[in-house]
Amino acid sequence: MAEMKDIVLQYVINEYLEDEDEVLSYDSPLISGGIVDSFSMVSLKRFLENKYKISIPDDKATPEAFDTVNKICALVNEYLK
Amino acid sequence: MSNIGSYEERIKNFSWEIAEKELDYKKGDVINIGWHCTDRICQMGKANKTALIWEGHAGEEKRYTFDEIRKATNTIGHFLRDLGVKNEDRVCLFMDKIPELYLGFLGVLKIGAIAQPLFSAFGDESLFVRLDSAKTKAIITQRKHVGKVRKLLDRMPSLEHIIIVDHDGLKPLKEREIAFDLEKAEKIDKFEIYPTTAESPSVLHFTSGTTGLPKGVKHVHYSIMSQYLTAKWVLDIQDSDIYWCTADPGWVTGTSYGIIGAWSNGATQCVLDAGFSAEAWYKFIEKNKISMWYSAPTAIRSLMKAGAELVKQFDLSSLRHLASVGEPLNAEAVIWSEKVFGKPFYDTYWQTETGSMMLTNYPGMKIKPGSMGKPFPGITAAVLDEKTFEPITEPNKPGLIGFRPGWPSMMRTYWNAEETYKKKFANGWYLPGDKSTIDMDGYYWFVGRDDDVINTAGHLVSPFEVESALLEHPAVAESAVVSKPDEVNMEVVKAFVTLKPGFEPGDDLELEIMNFIRKKLSPLAMPQEIEYLDKLPKTRSGKIMRRMLRAQEWGQDIGDTSTLDDD
């Protein structure tokens, strides 16, 4: 789990964070904080599905479920066998 | 009693002089949107009334009275003038929905310069083509977005000033950069506003077409007549209202109704600078007792997805009137809204080029869910035959929407593209590029676009722009971009690509290409799906048949394929 959190956090920092001085934690608000918008969420979901070989149903990929790295990892874990 | 009263009576007795009289304007007078939205409201005795309630994503809040926004816009104008920015220079506003965006917009207008708001999620290439087209002289931005501006400096010699509103001093400023802190700046009480007149340029919004680069839509200060009166009659903004327009001022709704329409009416308005979440939105309405809410179908459909049960957890009894814009509002959303909020969303139809509402539903007029409503008083509208451009008189027969030019907020031209502008007219009608029908009762019903432009979440995306950007990815040999249906956003971008030798189709490459477009253009333009093909369908003359690909996505008949090159 700890490794997954670091992978997801690093991906978010590399791909979505515009302000290089901003520090993100596992609990930083990504969607409500304006770092990842609803359109970009599609690419984040795709990353998780490719990386962990899972399929996240669209109705589970809500702004609330994607709002922090901790919440994202909890969601991914639901679909990991 | 609604502001409009009887729609039928307004139609009979309409003249734009109604707006001119209410805004104390006579032909030939100085008219400046920045002054009308701040100084004039103060002179009307509302200096201490709250103009802006702003909330950031972490819950921080700022409030400004009309007198404070008057001084703040003076201060920004003074700063720009000191930098050497002159009337008709283009000043880009490239920020999130922070107070400096709203106040900067009016500050730019106060010195007679042209405000060029751009969506802060634009990637560096999208930013470049728009700044380059306008030959922008200054850009006002935030630390988090300045990296995208720095990438363009070599290609943007005309960009003289990069103004950073939240510079913290931790890292040195770079070439052409200057810090400006609105909170700390000395407030300017008395300021000489540039004497713009009715036809002085005011705002340059960019919009996308099927082909070519995005076009700058030039508006003038006289547009305030339309924006003021439509905000008053359609949004029904009243003195006691707390108003919330959810649009980003990077797009036209965010300036026409998120700034000009609201403040020229002296309204208190709220801004939430945070990503979407149904719970956060309801909380915001409850906390601020919002009474007039102007939003978009995509947001409404997202709220529907979050469910009716969530609504019950909040006290939303302050809501008095709701309206929607961006793309057609489906009947289900209107019915749902009536059920859960106790009132329907009133759909409004207009676009960047029209500058203000054209077809709308009105307080007091019967709503037909799914219809765009009827023409605003003073607007002559019709549905036109696609060949003759003559009005179709038969009810329910589809044709092109046409408007007779002459309303105050009509665009004056496309920036440096007069020929393209002229092509928007036929037989004396302005053609917005949409198709509609008119029913027996005179209500307009949206049918679809007349071109390949993709309307995703109310924002237009040019397939040409995305296709061109795709070709810059090292793996892509050819590309075709069309819309595909989407439950929430109405349409999203789908790309078809063929790959260069040495590249294999796969999920990782698809994600790589998606992210490439997202960063280069914008999240809106990012294909939500990429399909790999061995070859794209083309005519024998080599033109990609987007029509076939689009029909496939929408489950429609692919039509005539006689020109298809099937070798």
Coordinates of C-alpha atoms in Angstrom, one line a residue, chain B residues 482-485 494 496 546-559:
Chain B
V482 CA -14.5 13.5 -33.9
S483 CA -17.0 13.8 -31.0
K484 CA -18.4 10.8 -29.3
P485 CA -21.5 10.9 -27.0
K494 CA -12.2 10.8 -29.6
F496 CA -8.4 7.8 -34.5
R546 CA -14.5 12.5 -40.4
R547 CA -18.2 12.2 -41.2
M548 CA -17.9 8.4 -41.4
L549 CA -16.0 8.1 -38.1
R550 CA -18.4 10.5 -36.4
A551 CA -21.4 8.5 -37.6
Q552 CA -19.9 5.3 -36.4
E553 CA -19.5 6.9 -32.9
W554 CA -23.1 8.2 -32.8
G555 CA -24.6 5.0 -34.2
Q556 CA -25.8 6.9 -37.3
D557 CA -26.0 5.9 -40.9
I558 CA -22.6 6.6 -42.5
G559 CA -24.3 8.0 -45.6

